[in-house]
Amino acid sequence: MDVISFAMCSWEQMEKGFDCGDINAAFMDIAQAMYLFDKGLSIAMLMFTHRAGSRIIVPGQILRLANLKGKSVLIPHRFSIQHMLVHRLLTTGKLAIAGENDGQEYVSIEAVPCSLMPEMTSADPDGDIAAFICPGPFGDTEIEKKGFRHLLISRDLWKDHPGSVFVVHQDLINTKDQSLGLMVRCLLDGARQLDRYMSSPDTGEKEIHDIQKVAAAFLSLSEDQIQKSLKTSGIAYTPKLLLPDMNILNIVLDYMSTTMQVMPAGADLDGFVRPEFIHSALSENLALENRN
């Protein structure tokens, strides 16, 4: 199976790609994946691909949470884990949210593609945009250029919170199961090598440097920016955190459907999780490590 990877401009574009058959697999936000599955999109979740790793970035004049009052916060998508984190942060800080607390000085939440967030915030003449939240490394390049700073790292709001998941069109499970198994093993191997490089950057292994170079080219960033983002995100290769966990999925689903009321109530996830691929890959890795 040939694998052609490319970056999408928005979550909406990804949804359309699955609908029309242009996309067969994707790294997608967990909340959006559950929403699309419940809506009838024929996808299955094979594994978590990272946990935590987002950050809230603010202009220099925003010093504390109270400074967000009366302003806007940018999120990647209505159905995103970042939306849930911002909602929990604002309600815990007793800040009113537009649409939920009309008549007060509220905080507006606006969905914007991650790639546009830094530009929109820096080109905001009235200072209406007070913060944006996105996965690293989006926004990191603007920290030094435009005087932005990290207000919060997402792991401070929910340690090891879910982020993106690897989903595939369900047809692939029936027709390309061996190729999918190989792909999951390759993802684990790449993550393990990159983690080893981050903990010991002087290893000089060509394969590890190649991974970093590919990541930089894919995201249109320098290798230094990729390395810095990985160090500040707190993400590490932790195999057990890659396993699908229905308890975590239900936490997200319940909060977004009841407290936030953005996800449909009673969403059905039966058949959504297919953990056999990641279980098999982790078992093979463990057996290999024991032999070594």
mmCIF file of N, CA, C and O in Angstrom, residues 112-184:
data_model
loop_
_atom_site.group_PDB
_atom_site.id
_atom_site.type_symbol
_atom_site.label_atom_id
_atom_site.label_comp_id
_atom_site.label_asym_id
_atom_site.label_seq_id
_atom_site.Cartn_x
_atom_site.Cartn_y
_atom_site.Cartn_z
ATOM 1 N N VAL A 112 -11.106 28.964 14.384
ATOM 2 C CA VAL A 112 -10.226 29.464 13.321
ATOM 3 C C VAL A 112 -9.166 28.393 13.045
ATOM 4 O O VAL A 112 -8.669 27.771 13.986
ATOM 5 N N PRO A 113 -8.795 28.134 11.781
ATOM 6 C CA PRO A 113 -7.711 27.184 11.509
ATOM 7 C C PRO A 113 -6.429 27.577 12.241
ATOM 8 O O PRO A 113 -6.088 28.763 12.320
ATOM 9 N N CYS A 114 -5.736 26.589 12.779
ATOM 10 C CA CYS A 114 -4.538 26.859 13.589
ATOM 11 C C CYS A 114 -3.514 27.716 12.858
ATOM 12 O O CYS A 114 -2.873 28.580 13.466
ATOM 13 N N SER A 115 -3.352 27.470 11.570
ATOM 14 C CA SER A 115 -2.327 28.187 10.814
ATOM 15 C C SER A 115 -2.599 29.685 10.716
ATOM 16 O O SER A 115 -1.683 30.473 10.472
ATOM 17 N N LEU A 116 -3.868 30.094 10.899
ATOM 18 C CA LEU A 116 -4.217 31.511 10.789
ATOM 19 C C LEU A 116 -4.208 32.234 12.134
ATOM 20 O O LEU A 116 -4.278 33.467 12.170
ATOM 21 N N MET A 117 -4.154 31.490 13.227
ATOM 22 C CA MET A 117 -4.297 32.107 14.549
ATOM 23 C C MET A 117 -3.240 33.167 14.860
ATOM 24 O O MET A 117 -3.578 34.280 15.293
ATOM 25 N N PRO A 118 -1.945 32.882 14.671
ATOM 26 C CA PRO A 118 -0.938 33.905 14.997
ATOM 27 C C PRO A 118 -1.103 35.182 14.180
ATOM 28 O O PRO A 118 -1.004 36.293 14.699
ATOM 29 N N GLU A 119 -1.384 35.007 12.875
ATOM 30 C CA GLU A 119 -1.544 36.171 11.996
ATOM 31 C C GLU A 119 -2.749 37.011 12.398
ATOM 32 O O GLU A 119 -2.683 38.245 12.449
ATOM 33 N N MET A 120 -3.866 36.358 12.699
ATOM 34 C CA MET A 120 -5.068 37.085 13.086
ATOM 35 C C MET A 120 -4.853 37.839 14.404
ATOM 36 O O MET A 120 -5.278 38.981 14.562
ATOM 37 N N THR A 121 -4.166 37.210 15.346
ATOM 38 C CA THR A 121 -3.941 37.839 16.643
ATOM 39 C C THR A 121 -2.993 39.025 16.535
ATOM 40 O O THR A 121 -3.220 40.082 17.146
ATOM 41 N N SER A 122 -1.946 38.879 15.734
ATOM 42 C CA SER A 122 -0.977 39.974 15.608
ATOM 43 C C SER A 122 -1.498 41.114 14.740
ATOM 44 O O SER A 122 -1.063 42.257 14.874
ATOM 45 N N ALA A 123 -2.472 40.816 13.842
ATOM 46 C CA ALA A 123 -3.025 41.847 12.955
ATOM 47 C C ALA A 123 -4.348 42.381 13.476
ATOM 48 O O ALA A 123 -5.144 42.908 12.705
ATOM 49 N N ASP A 124 -4.578 42.255 14.764
ATOM 50 C CA ASP A 124 -5.837 42.672 15.381
ATOM 51 C C ASP A 124 -5.677 44.088 15.955
ATOM 52 O O ASP A 124 -5.187 44.255 17.072
ATOM 53 N N PRO A 125 -6.062 45.133 15.209
ATOM 54 C CA PRO A 125 -5.770 46.514 15.636
ATOM 55 C C PRO A 125 -6.484 46.921 16.929
ATOM 56 O O PRO A 125 -5.972 47.738 17.688
ATOM 57 N N ASP A 126 -7.659 46.375 17.183
ATOM 58 C CA ASP A 126 -8.415 46.754 18.376
ATOM 59 C C ASP A 126 -8.088 45.897 19.593
ATOM 60 O O ASP A 126 -8.603 46.154 20.690
ATOM 61 N N GLY A 127 -7.258 44.887 19.407
ATOM 62 C CA GLY A 127 -6.905 44.026 20.528
ATOM 63 C C GLY A 127 -8.065 43.197 21.034
ATOM 64 O O GLY A 127 -8.120 42.846 22.219
ATOM 65 N N ASP A 128 -9.014 42.852 20.131
ATOM 66 C CA ASP A 128 -10.174 42.068 20.550
ATOM 67 C C ASP A 128 -9.817 40.609 20.797
ATOM 68 O O ASP A 128 -10.486 39.928 21.572
ATOM 69 N N ILE A 129 -8.782 40.101 20.111
ATOM 70 C CA ILE A 129 -8.362 38.712 20.287
ATOM 71 C C ILE A 129 -7.331 38.661 21.408
ATOM 72 O O ILE A 129 -6.234 39.197 21.290
ATOM 73 N N ALA A 130 -7.714 38.023 22.495
ATOM 74 C CA ALA A 130 -6.849 38.023 23.681
ATOM 75 C C ALA A 130 -6.031 36.750 23.815
ATOM 76 O O ALA A 130 -5.063 36.718 24.584
ATOM 77 N N ALA A 131 -6.396 35.683 23.085
ATOM 78 C CA ALA A 131 -5.678 34.413 23.236
ATOM 79 C C ALA A 131 -6.069 33.459 22.116
ATOM 80 O O ALA A 131 -7.112 33.620 21.482
ATOM 81 N N PHE A 132 -5.211 32.494 21.876
ATOM 82 C CA PHE A 132 -5.593 31.375 21.016
ATOM 83 C C PHE A 132 -4.975 30.104 21.587
ATOM 84 O O PHE A 132 -3.925 30.128 22.226
ATOM 85 N N ILE A 133 -5.679 28.992 21.391
ATOM 86 C CA ILE A 133 -5.201 27.696 21.861
ATOM 87 C C ILE A 133 -5.084 26.766 20.675
ATOM 88 O O ILE A 133 -5.989 26.671 19.847
ATOM 89 N N CYS A 134 -3.941 26.098 20.569
ATOM 90 C CA CYS A 134 -3.723 25.183 19.457
ATOM 91 C C CYS A 134 -2.634 24.190 19.838
ATOM 92 O O CYS A 134 -1.856 24.432 20.764
ATOM 93 N N PRO A 135 -2.582 23.069 19.132
ATOM 94 C CA PRO A 135 -1.499 22.118 19.391
ATOM 95 C C PRO A 135 -0.172 22.704 18.932
ATOM 96 O O PRO A 135 -0.116 23.462 17.966
ATOM 97 N N GLY A 136 0.905 22.365 19.643
ATOM 98 C CA GLY A 136 2.219 22.735 19.151
ATOM 99 C C GLY A 136 2.503 21.953 17.870
ATOM 100 O O GLY A 136 1.980 20.847 17.691
ATOM 101 N N PRO A 137 3.284 22.535 16.961
ATOM 102 C CA PRO A 137 4.063 23.760 17.102
ATOM 103 C C PRO A 137 3.403 25.004 16.507
ATOM 104 O O PRO A 137 4.065 26.016 16.332
ATOM 105 N N PHE A 138 2.094 24.939 16.180
ATOM 106 C CA PHE A 138 1.437 26.116 15.630
ATOM 107 C C PHE A 138 1.536 27.266 16.634
ATOM 108 O O PHE A 138 1.223 27.108 17.808
ATOM 109 N N GLY A 139 1.933 28.430 16.162
ATOM 110 C CA GLY A 139 2.031 29.596 17.036
ATOM 111 C C GLY A 139 3.377 29.767 17.690
ATOM 112 O O GLY A 139 3.722 30.864 18.150
ATOM 113 N N ASP A 140 4.187 28.701 17.751
ATOM 114 C CA ASP A 140 5.461 28.810 18.447
ATOM 115 C C ASP A 140 6.408 29.802 17.780
ATOM 116 O O ASP A 140 7.185 30.480 18.450
ATOM 117 N N THR A 141 6.353 29.868 16.448
ATOM 118 C CA THR A 141 7.265 30.769 15.753
ATOM 119 C C THR A 141 6.967 32.236 16.053
ATOM 120 O O THR A 141 7.823 33.100 15.878
ATOM 121 N N GLU A 142 5.733 32.518 16.499
ATOM 122 C CA GLU A 142 5.355 33.904 16.773
ATOM 123 C C GLU A 142 5.703 34.341 18.197
ATOM 124 O O GLU A 142 5.621 35.524 18.511
ATOM 125 N N ILE A 143 6.059 33.395 19.034
ATOM 126 C CA ILE A 143 6.358 33.731 20.424
ATOM 127 C C ILE A 143 7.469 34.767 20.492
ATOM 128 O O ILE A 143 7.367 35.782 21.188
ATOM 129 N N GLU A 144 8.560 34.530 19.772
ATOM 130 C CA GLU A 144 9.697 35.450 19.815
ATOM 131 C C GLU A 144 9.505 36.622 18.858
ATOM 132 O O GLU A 144 9.894 37.746 19.149
ATOM 133 N N LYS A 145 8.855 36.381 17.708
ATOM 134 C CA LYS A 145 8.728 37.429 16.697
ATOM 135 C C LYS A 145 7.841 38.581 17.153
ATOM 136 O O LYS A 145 8.152 39.750 16.926
ATOM 137 N N LYS A 146 6.718 38.272 17.776
ATOM 138 C CA LYS A 146 5.707 39.295 18.022
ATOM 139 C C LYS A 146 5.397 39.503 19.495
ATOM 140 O O LYS A 146 4.399 40.101 19.845
ATOM 141 N N GLY A 147 6.240 38.994 20.356
ATOM 142 C CA GLY A 147 6.049 39.243 21.773
ATOM 143 C C GLY A 147 4.923 38.457 22.406
ATOM 144 O O GLY A 147 4.429 38.824 23.468
ATOM 145 N N PHE A 148 4.492 37.366 21.754
ATOM 146 C CA PHE A 148 3.497 36.499 22.373
ATOM 147 C C PHE A 148 4.168 35.671 23.465
ATOM 148 O O PHE A 148 5.376 35.542 23.518
ATOM 149 N N ARG A 149 3.346 35.065 24.314
ATOM 150 C CA ARG A 149 3.895 34.184 25.347
ATOM 151 C C ARG A 149 2.869 33.102 25.680
ATOM 152 O O ARG A 149 1.687 33.223 25.377
ATOM 153 N N HIS A 150 3.353 32.052 26.331
ATOM 154 C CA HIS A 150 2.469 30.979 26.785
ATOM 155 C C HIS A 150 1.789 31.416 28.076
ATOM 156 O O HIS A 150 2.441 31.759 29.055
ATOM 157 N N LEU A 151 0.457 31.395 28.069
ATOM 158 C CA LEU A 151 -0.283 31.643 29.300
ATOM 159 C C LEU A 151 -0.433 30.349 30.089
ATOM 160 O O LEU A 151 -0.243 30.318 31.311
ATOM 161 N N LEU A 152 -0.766 29.275 29.384
ATOM 162 C CA LEU A 152 -0.948 27.974 30.026
ATOM 163 C C LEU A 152 -0.562 26.864 29.054
ATOM 164 O O LEU A 152 -0.739 26.997 27.840
ATOM 165 N N ILE A 153 -0.040 25.774 29.578
ATOM 166 C CA ILE A 153 0.159 24.554 28.814
ATOM 167 C C ILE A 153 -1.009 23.625 29.144
ATOM 168 O O ILE A 153 -1.437 23.530 30.294
ATOM 169 N N SER A 154 -1.531 22.938 28.142
ATOM 170 C CA SER A 154 -2.781 22.194 28.333
ATOM 171 C C SER A 154 -2.675 21.096 29.388
ATOM 172 O O SER A 154 -3.662 20.757 30.038
ATOM 173 N N ARG A 155 -1.485 20.536 29.579
ATOM 174 C CA ARG A 155 -1.356 19.492 30.605
ATOM 175 C C ARG A 155 -1.587 20.044 32.009
ATOM 176 O O ARG A 155 -1.864 19.280 32.938
ATOM 177 N N ASP A 156 -1.480 21.383 32.165
ATOM 178 C CA ASP A 156 -1.785 21.990 33.457
ATOM 179 C C ASP A 156 -3.285 22.020 33.717
ATOM 180 O O ASP A 156 -3.718 22.152 34.865
ATOM 181 N N LEU A 157 -4.087 21.917 32.645
ATOM 182 C CA LEU A 157 -5.541 21.903 32.779
ATOM 183 C C LEU A 157 -6.078 20.480 32.924
ATOM 184 O O LEU A 157 -7.055 20.255 33.643
ATOM 185 N N TRP A 158 -5.459 19.535 32.233
ATOM 186 C CA TRP A 158 -5.864 18.127 32.324
ATOM 187 C C TRP A 158 -4.649 17.298 31.935
ATOM 188 O O TRP A 158 -4.292 17.215 30.772
ATOM 189 N N LYS A 159 -4.012 16.708 32.918
ATOM 190 C CA LYS A 159 -2.799 15.931 32.667
ATOM 191 C C LYS A 159 -3.116 14.756 31.740
ATOM 192 O O LYS A 159 -4.079 14.026 31.956
ATOM 193 N N ASP A 160 -2.299 14.592 30.727
ATOM 194 C CA ASP A 160 -2.456 13.501 29.761
ATOM 195 C C ASP A 160 -3.826 13.486 29.098
ATOM 196 O O ASP A 160 -4.395 12.420 28.816
ATOM 197 N N HIS A 161 -4.378 14.685 28.876
ATOM 198 C CA HIS A 161 -5.684 14.737 28.215
ATOM 199 C C HIS A 161 -5.582 14.189 26.790
ATOM 200 O O HIS A 161 -4.511 14.205 26.181
ATOM 201 N N PRO A 162 -6.678 13.679 26.237
ATOM 202 C CA PRO A 162 -6.640 13.184 24.856
ATOM 203 C C PRO A 162 -6.438 14.334 23.885
ATOM 204 O O PRO A 162 -6.817 15.473 24.156
ATOM 205 N N GLY A 163 -5.836 14.018 22.760
ATOM 206 C CA GLY A 163 -5.631 15.040 21.735
ATOM 207 C C GLY A 163 -6.146 14.523 20.408
ATOM 208 O O GLY A 163 -7.336 14.463 20.172
ATOM 209 N N SER A 164 -5.221 14.114 19.550
ATOM 210 C CA SER A 164 -5.647 13.577 18.261
ATOM 211 C C SER A 164 -5.646 12.051 18.306
ATOM 212 O O SER A 164 -5.038 11.429 19.189
ATOM 213 N N VAL A 165 -6.343 11.477 17.342
ATOM 214 C CA VAL A 165 -6.402 10.021 17.197
ATOM 215 C C VAL A 165 -6.125 9.673 15.741
ATOM 216 O O VAL A 165 -6.293 10.502 14.843
ATOM 217 N N PHE A 166 -5.695 8.448 15.525
ATOM 218 C CA PHE A 166 -5.483 7.957 14.167
ATOM 219 C C PHE A 166 -6.734 7.210 13.747
ATOM 220 O O PHE A 166 -7.113 6.210 14.373
ATOM 221 N N VAL A 167 -7.418 7.725 12.731
ATOM 222 C CA VAL A 167 -8.646 7.103 12.250
ATOM 223 C C VAL A 167 -8.458 6.666 10.797
ATOM 224 O O VAL A 167 -7.681 7.268 10.051
ATOM 225 N N VAL A 168 -9.173 5.617 10.419
ATOM 226 C CA VAL A 168 -9.117 5.120 9.042
ATOM 227 C C VAL A 168 -10.533 4.859 8.557
ATOM 228 O O VAL A 168 -11.457 4.656 9.357
ATOM 229 N N HIS A 169 -10.696 4.892 7.253
ATOM 230 C CA HIS A 169 -11.985 4.490 6.688
ATOM 231 C C HIS A 169 -12.166 2.996 6.967
ATOM 232 O O HIS A 169 -11.239 2.205 6.829
ATOM 233 N N GLN A 170 -13.354 2.608 7.376
ATOM 234 C CA GLN A 170 -13.577 1.233 7.803
ATOM 235 C C GLN A 170 -13.352 0.213 6.693
ATOM 236 O O GLN A 170 -13.055 -0.953 6.968
ATOM 237 N N ASP A 171 -13.453 0.625 5.447
ATOM 238 C CA ASP A 171 -13.181 -0.296 4.343
ATOM 239 C C ASP A 171 -11.749 -0.826 4.405
ATOM 240 O O ASP A 171 -11.482 -1.977 4.008
ATOM 241 N N LEU A 172 -10.809 0.018 4.876
ATOM 242 C CA LEU A 172 -9.408 -0.401 4.935
ATOM 243 C C LEU A 172 -9.207 -1.555 5.902
ATOM 244 O O LEU A 172 -8.308 -2.383 5.711
ATOM 245 N N ILE A 173 -10.006 -1.602 6.968
ATOM 246 C CA ILE A 173 -9.857 -2.672 7.949
ATOM 247 C C ILE A 173 -10.167 -4.021 7.309
ATOM 248 O O ILE A 173 -9.564 -5.045 7.639
ATOM 249 N N ASN A 174 -11.080 -4.027 6.361
ATOM 250 C CA ASN A 174 -11.462 -5.265 5.688
ATOM 251 C C ASN A 174 -10.544 -5.612 4.529
ATOM 252 O O ASN A 174 -10.338 -6.787 4.228
ATOM 253 N N THR A 175 -9.981 -4.592 3.870
ATOM 254 C CA THR A 175 -9.211 -4.850 2.653
ATOM 255 C C THR A 175 -7.705 -4.687 2.816
ATOM 256 O O THR A 175 -6.937 -5.228 2.025
ATOM 257 N N LYS A 176 -7.275 -3.924 3.835
ATOM 258 C CA LYS A 176 -5.850 -3.632 3.996
ATOM 259 C C LYS A 176 -5.406 -3.820 5.448
ATOM 260 O O LYS A 176 -4.604 -3.053 5.967
ATOM 261 N N ASP A 177 -5.915 -4.868 6.103
ATOM 262 C CA ASP A 177 -5.620 -5.014 7.523
ATOM 263 C C ASP A 177 -4.132 -5.226 7.796
ATOM 264 O O ASP A 177 -3.581 -4.687 8.757
ATOM 265 N N GLN A 178 -3.429 -5.981 6.945
ATOM 266 C CA GLN A 178 -2.004 -6.192 7.152
ATOM 267 C C GLN A 178 -1.215 -4.907 6.950
ATOM 268 O O GLN A 178 -0.266 -4.618 7.691
ATOM 269 N N SER A 179 -1.601 -4.121 5.966
ATOM 270 C CA SER A 179 -0.932 -2.838 5.723
ATOM 271 C C SER A 179 -1.174 -1.873 6.872
ATOM 272 O O SER A 179 -0.278 -1.123 7.273
ATOM 273 N N LEU A 180 -2.389 -1.881 7.416
ATOM 274 C CA LEU A 180 -2.682 -1.028 8.565
ATOM 275 C C LEU A 180 -1.849 -1.441 9.777
ATOM 276 O O LEU A 180 -1.347 -0.594 10.518
ATOM 277 N N GLY A 181 -1.702 -2.742 9.976
ATOM 278 C CA GLY A 181 -0.864 -3.219 11.074
ATOM 279 C C GLY A 181 0.567 -2.748 10.920
ATOM 280 O O GLY A 181 1.212 -2.318 11.896
ATOM 281 N N LEU A 182 1.088 -2.798 9.687
ATOM 282 C CA LEU A 182 2.441 -2.321 9.431
ATOM 283 C C LEU A 182 2.543 -0.824 9.677
ATOM 284 O O LEU A 182 3.526 -0.335 10.256
ATOM 285 N N MET A 183 1.532 -0.066 9.255
ATOM 286 C CA MET A 183 1.553 1.380 9.446
ATOM 287 C C MET A 183 1.590 1.742 10.931
ATOM 288 O O MET A 183 2.346 2.619 11.351
ATOM 289 N N VAL A 184 0.785 1.066 11.738
ATOM 290 C CA VAL A 184 0.774 1.341 13.175
ATOM 291 C C VAL A 184 2.130 1.006 13.783
ATOM 292 O O VAL A 184 2.652 1.755 14.615
#
